[in-house]
C-alpha positions as a Python dict, from the first residue, in 0.01 Angstrom:
ca = {
    (1, 'X'): (0, 0, 0),
    (2, 'X'): (-338, 107, 141),
    (3, 'X'): (-450, 276, 452),
    (4, 'X'): (-730, 108, 666),
    (5, 'X'): (-891, 235, 992),
    (6, 'X'): (-927, 0, 1291),
    (7, 'X'): (-1285, -59, 1383),
    (8, 'X'): (-1248, -243, 1696),
    (9, 'X'): (-970, -307, 1936),
    (10, 'X'): (-737, -558, 1775),
    (11, 'X'): (-465, -768, 1849),
    (12, 'X'): (-163, -762, 1585),
    (13, 'X'): (5, -1125, 1547),
    (14, 'X'): (389, -1096, 1463),
    (15, 'X'): (389, -1454, 1410),
    (16, 'X'): (102, -1583, 1197),
    (17, 'X'): (-263, -1519, 1152),
    (18, 'X'): (-413, -1672, 1388),
    (19, 'X'): (-709, -1574, 1651),
    (20, 'X'): (-606, -1495, 2019),
    (21, 'X'): (-866, -1571, 2329),
    (22, 'X'): (-868, -1180, 2444),
    (23, 'X'): (-807, -868, 2309),
    (24, 'X'): (-439, -644, 2435),
    (25, 'X'): (-283, -978, 2494),
    (26, 'X'): (-123, -1009, 2116),
    (27, 'X'): (271, -945, 2043),
    (28, 'X'): (109, -560, 1938),
    (29, 'X'): (-197, -393, 1945),
    (30, 'X'): (-443, -131, 1806),
    (31, 'X'): (-681, 83, 1964),
    (32, 'X'): (-1027, 190, 1752),
    (33, 'X'): (-961, 455, 1489),
    (34, 'X'): (-598, 386, 1479),
    (35, 'X'): (-468, 415, 1098),
    (36, 'X'): (-280, 121, 969),
    (37, 'X'): (-102, 67, 634),
    (38, 'X'): (-169, -302, 453),
    (39, 'X'): (94, -414, 227),
    (40, 'X'): (-101, -723, 74),
    (41, 'X'): (-399, -1028, 211),
    (42, 'X'): (-333, -1347, 331),
    (43, 'X'): (-548, -1652, 458),
    (44, 'X'): (-509, -1700, 813),
    (45, 'X'): (-741, -1877, 1103),
    (46, 'X'): (-1109, -1832, 1074),
    (47, 'X'): (-1323, -1600, 1294),
    (48, 'X'): (-1653, -1501, 1232),
    (49, 'X'): (-1685, -1652, 906),
    (50, 'X'): (-1410, -1484, 754),
    (51, 'X'): (-1045, -1615, 719),
    (52, 'X'): (-889, -1309, 536),
    (53, 'X'): (-571, -1117, 722),
    (54, 'X'): (-383, -810, 599),
    (55, 'X'): (-16, -844, 686),
    (56, 'X'): (96, -490, 739),
    (57, 'X'): (371, -298, 584),
    (58, 'X'): (585, -273, 935),
    (59, 'X'): (521, -675, 978),
    (60, 'X'): (255, -842, 1157),
    (61, 'X'): (-109, -950, 1081),
    (62, 'X'): (-439, -828, 1169),
    (63, 'X'): (-826, -968, 1078),
    (64, 'X'): (-949, -819, 775),
    (65, 'X'): (-1286, -757, 989),
    (66, 'X'): (-1157, -539, 1229),
    (67, 'X'): (-1106, -281, 1005),
    (68, 'X'): (-1207, -73, 718),
    (69, 'X'): (-1006, 10, 372),
    (70, 'X'): (-1072, 313, 164),
    (71, 'X'): (-894, 186, -144),
    (72, 'X'): (-1046, 168, -466),
    (73, 'X'): (-1086, -228, -624),
    (74, 'X'): (-826, -132, -849),
    (75, 'X'): (-633, -19, -595),
    (76, 'X'): (-663, -288, -331),
    (77, 'X'): (-609, -540, -641),
    (78, 'X'): (-254, -457, -645),
    (79, 'X'): (-221, -620, -357),
    (80, 'X'): (-147, -979, -295),
    (81, 'X'): (-483, -1024, -148),
    (82, 'X'): (-818, -848, -247),
    (83, 'X'): (-1016, -789, 13),
    (84, 'X'): (-1412, -660, -51),
    (85, 'X'): (-1621, -443, 136),
    (86, 'X'): (-1924, -641, -1),
    (87, 'X'): (-2032, -979, -192),
    (88, 'X'): (-1962, -962, -512),
    (89, 'X'): (-2303, -1144, -679),
    (90, 'X'): (-2298, -1242, -1043),
    (91, 'X'): (-2577, -1425, -1019),
    (92, 'X'): (-2771, -1119, -927),
    (93, 'X'): (-2618, -820, -1056),
    (94, 'X'): (-2506, -950, -1407),
    (95, 'X'): (-2673, -1050, -1763),
    (96, 'X'): (-2995, -800, -1662),
    (97, 'X'): (-3160, -928, -1971),
    (98, 'X'): (-3198, -1306, -1858),
    (99, 'X'): (-3536, -1345, -1746),
    (100, 'X'): (-3563, -1335, -1347),
    (101, 'X'): (-3736, -1647, -1307),
    (102, 'X'): (-3471, -1860, -1493),
    (103, 'X'): (-3121, -1701, -1289),
    (104, 'X'): (-3379, -1787, -972),
    (105, 'X'): (-3281, -2144, -1052),
    (106, 'X'): (-2914, -2073, -962),
    (107, 'X'): (-2809, -2371, -1162),
    (108, 'X'): (-2975, -2632, -903),
    (109, 'X'): (-2961, -3020, -1054),
    (110, 'X'): (-2682, -2909, -1318),
    (111, 'X'): (-2346, -3073, -1312),
    (112, 'X'): (-2067, -2853, -1448),
    (113, 'X'): (-1711, -3014, -1523),
    (114, 'X'): (-1451, -2750, -1505),
    (115, 'X'): (-1100, -2871, -1631),
    (116, 'X'): (-854, -2632, -1565),
    (117, 'X'): (-602, -2564, -1277),
    (118, 'X'): (-800, -2727, -1005),
    (119, 'X'): (-935, -2529, -735),
    (120, 'X'): (-868, -2400, -370),
    (121, 'X'): (-1202, -2574, -213),
    (122, 'X'): (-1080, -2412, 108),
    (123, 'X'): (-1190, -2074, -47),
    (124, 'X'): (-1480, -1876, 140),
    (125, 'X'): (-1647, -1874, -154),
    (126, 'X'): (-1676, -2226, -193),
    (127, 'X'): (-1697, -2300, 178),
    (128, 'X'): (-1567, -2700, 122),
    (129, 'X'): (-1943, -2790, -58),
    (130, 'X'): (-1993, -3111, -54),
    (131, 'X'): (-2153, -3073, -390),
    (132, 'X'): (-1820, -2931, -509),
    (133, 'X'): (-1650, -3273, -656),
    (134, 'X'): (-1294, -3308, -655),
    (135, 'X'): (-1281, -3564, -940),
    (136, 'X'): (-913, -3612, -1033),
    (137, 'X'): (-590, -3453, -1117),
    (138, 'X'): (-460, -3559, -1450),
    (139, 'X'): (-144, -3365, -1475),
    (140, 'X'): (220, -3423, -1321),
    (141, 'X'): (116, -3140, -1055),
    (142, 'X'): (228, -3313, -681),
    (143, 'X'): (-5, -3046, -563),
    (144, 'X'): (-269, -3276, -668),
    (145, 'X'): (-662, -3102, -730),
    (146, 'X'): (-518, -2783, -535),
    (147, 'X'): (-513, -2489, -733),
    (148, 'X'): (-159, -2343, -703),
    (149, 'X'): (-198, -2106, -993),
    (150, 'X'): (-557, -1939, -955),
    (151, 'X'): (-736, -1959, -1267),
    (152, 'X'): (-953, -2271, -1214),
    (153, 'X'): (-1059, -2116, -873),
    (154, 'X'): (-1146, -1796, -1055),
    (155, 'X'): (-1310, -1984, -1313),
    (156, 'X'): (-1527, -2210, -1086),
    (157, 'X'): (-1573, -1891, -888),
    (158, 'X'): (-1771, -1713, -1179),
    (159, 'X'): (-1959, -2021, -1251),
    (160, 'X'): (-2063, -2133, -922),
    (161, 'X'): (-1885, -1943, -628),
    (162, 'X'): (-2127, -1952, -320),
    (163, 'X'): (-2003, -1730, -81),
    (164, 'X'): (-2215, -1709, 299),
    (165, 'X'): (-1999, -1472, 455),
    (166, 'X'): (-2029, -1123, 421),
    (167, 'X'): (-1743, -1069, 155),
    (168, 'X'): (-1648, -1310, -135),
    (169, 'X'): (-1801, -1413, -471),
    (170, 'X'): (-2130, -1562, -573),
    (171, 'X'): (-2121, -1691, -914),
    (172, 'X'): (-2377, -1701, -1193),
    (173, 'X'): (-2492, -2068, -1070),
    (174, 'X'): (-2422, -2080, -717),
    (175, 'X'): (-2641, -2370, -673),
    (176, 'X'): (-2490, -2566, -948),
    (177, 'X'): (-2294, -2884, -874),
    (178, 'X'): (-1908, -2855, -1004),
    (179, 'X'): (-1699, -3125, -1118),
    (180, 'X'): (-1338, -3006, -1065),
    (181, 'X'): (-1108, -3193, -1280),
    (182, 'X'): (-726, -3050, -1295),
    (183, 'X'): (-611, -3088, -1665),
    (184, 'X'): (-394, -2759, -1688),
    (185, 'X'): (-46, -2726, -1529),
    (186, 'X'): (34, -2516, -1238),
    (187, 'X'): (209, -2294, -1495),
    (188, 'X'): (-104, -2279, -1746),
    (189, 'X'): (70, -2495, -1993),
    (190, 'X'): (-160, -2701, -2152),
    (191, 'X'): (-173, -3076, -2297),
    (192, 'X'): (-403, -3198, -2555),
    (193, 'X'): (-322, -3541, -2378),
    (194, 'X'): (-419, -3451, -2092),
    (195, 'X'): (-733, -3262, -2161),
    (196, 'X'): (-810, -3579, -2332),
    (197, 'X'): (-818, -3775, -2015),
    (198, 'X'): (-1014, -3512, -1856),
    (199, 'X'): (-1249, -3532, -2096),
    (200, 'X'): (-1292, -3855, -2037),
    (201, 'X'): (-1342, -3838, -1701),
    (202, 'X'): (-1588, -3562, -1717),
    (203, 'X'): (-1857, -3746, -1969),
    (204, 'X'): (-1770, -4052, -1733),
    (205, 'X'): (-1910, -3844, -1422),
    (206, 'X'): (-2185, -3770, -1600),
    (207, 'X'): (-2153, -3401, -1653),
    (208, 'X'): (-2419, -3194, -1816),
    (209, 'X'): (-2140, -2913, -1899),
    (210, 'X'): (-1794, -2917, -1945),
    (211, 'X'): (-1608, -2575, -1941),
    (212, 'X'): (-1291, -2533, -2116),
    (213, 'X'): (-1143, -2190, -2054),
    (214, 'X'): (-820, -2319, -2248),
    (215, 'X'): (-725, -2389, -2593),
    (216, 'X'): (-497, -2613, -2760),
    (217, 'X'): (-277, -2614, -3076),
    (218, 'X'): (-511, -2698, -3377),
    (219, 'X'): (-291, -2983, -3466),
    (220, 'X'): (-360, -3166, -3150),
    (221, 'X'): (-726, -3152, -3172),
    (222, 'X'): (-723, -3522, -3334),
    (223, 'X'): (-587, -3614, -2989),
    (224, 'X'): (-947, -3501, -2839),
    (225, 'X'): (-1174, -3530, -3114),
    (226, 'X'): (-1301, -3863, -3025),
    (227, 'X'): (-1390, -3755, -2664),
    (228, 'X'): (-1551, -3467, -2760),
    (229, 'X'): (-1776, -3615, -3024),
    (230, 'X'): (-1837, -3868, -2764),
    (231, 'X'): (-1957, -3551, -2527),
    (232, 'X'): (-2147, -3428, -2843),
    (233, 'X'): (-2291, -3780, -2872),
    (234, 'X'): (-2414, -3785, -2506),
    (235, 'X'): (-2602, -3451, -2520),
    (236, 'X'): (-2293, -3268, -2306),
    (237, 'X'): (-2290, -2914, -2349),
    (238, 'X'): (-1917, -2766, -2427),
    (239, 'X'): (-1828, -2421, -2389),
    (240, 'X'): (-1476, -2362, -2509),
    (241, 'X'): (-1267, -1976, -2460),
    (242, 'X'): (-1250, -1867, -2850),
    (243, 'X'): (-1036, -1591, -2771),
    (244, 'X'): (-1032, -1190, -2777),
    (245, 'X'): (-1106, -910, -3043),
    (246, 'X'): (-906, -965, -3368),
    (247, 'X'): (-922, -1319, -3311),
    (248, 'X'): (-1332, -1314, -3312),
    (249, 'X'): (-1306, -1129, -3702),
    (250, 'X'): (-1466, -1337, -3986),
    (251, 'X'): (-1099, -1411, -4088),
    (252, 'X'): (-982, -1426, -3755),
    (253, 'X'): (-810, -1776, -3591),
    (254, 'X'): (-1038, -1865, -3337),
    (255, 'X'): (-887, -2036, -3038),
    (256, 'X'): (-945, -2446, -3024),
    (257, 'X'): (-1157, -2609, -2954),
    (258, 'X'): (-1412, -2323, -2944),
    (259, 'X'): (-1344, -2308, -3341),
    (260, 'X'): (-1513, -2675, -3389),
    (261, 'X'): (-1874, -2754, -3489),
    (262, 'X'): (-2127, -2868, -3212),
    (263, 'X'): (-1920, -2658, -2930),
    (264, 'X'): (-2063, -2335, -2787),
    (265, 'X'): (-1775, -2046, -2913),
    (266, 'X'): (-1774, -1772, -2649),
    (267, 'X'): (-1534, -1459, -2705),
    (268, 'X'): (-1431, -1171, -2522),
    (269, 'X'): (-1392, -801, -2662),
    (270, 'X'): (-1264, -432, -2546),
    (271, 'X'): (-1553, -194, -2525),
    (272, 'X'): (-1423, 0, -2826),
    (273, 'X'): (-1388, -371, -3056),
    (274, 'X'): (-1727, -388, -3015),
    (275, 'X'): (-1855, -62, -3121),
    (276, 'X'): (-1612, -99, -3428),
    (277, 'X'): (-1870, -251, -3639),
    (278, 'X'): (-1629, -551, -3724),
    (279, 'X'): (-1778, -868, -3911),
    (280, 'X'): (-1730, -1142, -3679),
    (281, 'X'): (-1696, -1523, -3729),
    (282, 'X'): (-2013, -1686, -3758),
    (283, 'X'): (-1881, -1943, -3528),
    (284, 'X'): (-1870, -1709, -3238),
    (285, 'X'): (-2189, -1782, -3046),
    (286, 'X'): (-2173, -1485, -2821),
    (287, 'X'): (-1926, -1225, -2678),
    (288, 'X'): (-1898, -1123, -2316),
    (289, 'X'): (-1735, -719, -2245),
    (290, 'X'): (-1366, -794, -2178),
    (291, 'X'): (-1356, -593, -1828),
    (292, 'X'): (-1179, -756, -1499),
    (293, 'X'): (-1405, -975, -1339),
    (294, 'X'): (-1304, -1022, -951),
    (295, 'X'): (-1312, -1404, -811),
    (296, 'X'): (-1159, -1676, -617),
    (297, 'X'): (-809, -1739, -634),
    (298, 'X'): (-525, -1913, -455),
    (299, 'X'): (-386, -1958, -130),
    (300, 'X'): (-137, -1670, -182),
    (301, 'X'): (-409, -1433, -350),
    (302, 'X'): (-735, -1488, -181),
    (303, 'X'): (-890, -1282, -462),
    (304, 'X'): (-829, -1138, -795),
    (305, 'X'): (-917, -982, -1086),
    (306, 'X'): (-859, -1174, -1441),
    (307, 'X'): (-1004, -1087, -1808),
    (308, 'X'): (-1014, -1231, -2106),
    (309, 'X'): (-1196, -1550, -2310),
    (310, 'X'): (-1147, -1778, -2017),
    (311, 'X'): (-1383, -1557, -1785),
    (312, 'X'): (-1617, -1508, -2049),
    (313, 'X'): (-1631, -1869, -2104),
    (314, 'X'): (-1691, -1945, -1737),
    (315, 'X'): (-1961, -1671, -1715),
    (316, 'X'): (-2172, -1838, -2027),
    (317, 'X'): (-2133, -2175, -1863),
    (318, 'X'): (-2346, -2072, -1567),
    (319, 'X'): (-2557, -1925, -1792),
    (320, 'X'): (-2661, -2237, -2035),
    (321, 'X'): (-2675, -2391, -1650),
    (322, 'X'): (-2961, -2162, -1544),
    (323, 'X'): (-3118, -2248, -1923),
    (324, 'X'): (-3089, -2647, -1819),
    (325, 'X'): (-3189, -2576, -1465),
    (326, 'X'): (-3496, -2381, -1584),
    (327, 'X'): (-3630, -2559, -1902),
    (328, 'X'): (-3494, -2904, -1856),
    (329, 'X'): (-3332, -2922, -2186),
    (330, 'X'): (-3029, -3053, -2283),
    (331, 'X'): (-3037, -3001, -2656),
    (332, 'X'): (-2757, -2805, -2776),
    (333, 'X'): (-3003, -2580, -3060),
    (334, 'X'): (-3217, -2522, -2808),
    (335, 'X'): (-3026, -2397, -2557),
    (336, 'X'): (-2870, -2168, -2813),
    (337, 'X'): (-3211, -2059, -2939),
    (338, 'X'): (-3314, -1979, -2556),
    (339, 'X'): (-2998, -1773, -2451),
    (340, 'X'): (-3008, -1579, -2791),
    (341, 'X'): (-3391, -1472, -2726),
    (342, 'X'): (-3207, -1257, -2416),
    (343, 'X'): (-2878, -1196, -2590),
    (344, 'X'): (-2839, -804, -2678),
    (345, 'X'): (-2699, -701, -3014),
    (346, 'X'): (-2394, -505, -3036),
    (347, 'X'): (-2536, -194, -3086),
    (348, 'X'): (-2767, -248, -2742),
    (349, 'X'): (-2421, -268, -2551),
    (350, 'X'): (-2383, -32, -2240),
    (351, 'X'): (-2019, 60, -2104),
    (352, 'X'): (-1996, -116, -1742),
    (353, 'X'): (-2240, -352, -1798),
    (354, 'X'): (-2164, -760, -1820),
    (355, 'X'): (-2381, -850, -2064),
    (356, 'X'): (-2436, -1135, -2336),
    (357, 'X'): (-2402, -1033, -2651),
    (358, 'X'): (-2482, -1196, -3004),
    (359, 'X'): (-2214, -1068, -3276),
    (360, 'X'): (-2499, -1201, -3538),
    (361, 'X'): (-2810, -1073, -3392),
}
């Protein structure tokens, strides 16, 4: 629960979150300056480009644009929905070591296949953008490509969220083309057979990058090996989650398929682990600090924070798209070299900065 102050005369809807034609005719009514108690966020009818509503502790809904919350993001994150006071712009504010002329491309012209739990395409951070293509659902979920879980929407938001309203998410590459393939079930369980089908679809759709914020058992790699090799042969860049902290050390057990040749492996580490002077597995390409990143979510939770190598992988996929867009290259070694030039050694890590860290630099 958080307290919020009413900014304008505001209707309260006790039935469902929808706009009424005039103020002071709702089921209830608040005046400017009234203090209300918010229980959670919810998606409702769009008004002035904002369809985030607040459900009140004592019941009913009010439009979020008409109130001002005072809680910190961490506090607000305990709610079912997570409102923002401003746009979170990863494209602008993260990875300050990446040259501005590279970041300014925003990934235009690059196709990124996101193999995950689907997407909440009605989310304001995606704005029903026509270059977000819903390719297919290869799972048994009756929801189709719709993201019931939230993980896929979170990953897609970090890569290419493109909010055009006053609150929301702008991803690393907001002008990239997202190819959404639902290959992970609604409960986040992963089937190598489904991932193989999803990889085939991504390759056939001519993706430039395939984002794999997922892992499978090493013993099941043989089920996807042929499509992985086909993607590499067609110069499609595969970015995969390698794991967190101890998984990344020299003798650690990296996630599969990030542990395989020809795949960019991305890990995530806590601040103390980054400073621990561990010797890292030479297969790990980059590390992102293990922070809780805000991003888009499902229809129940409008925004949410998540952490781990899934999120780190999404951020690096966005960075790879910037390199492809700017340098017009799809050669894996060239992309790695170009990003390594802009990456930071672990010794230059600064707390609370989203940086591209090279564990071998």
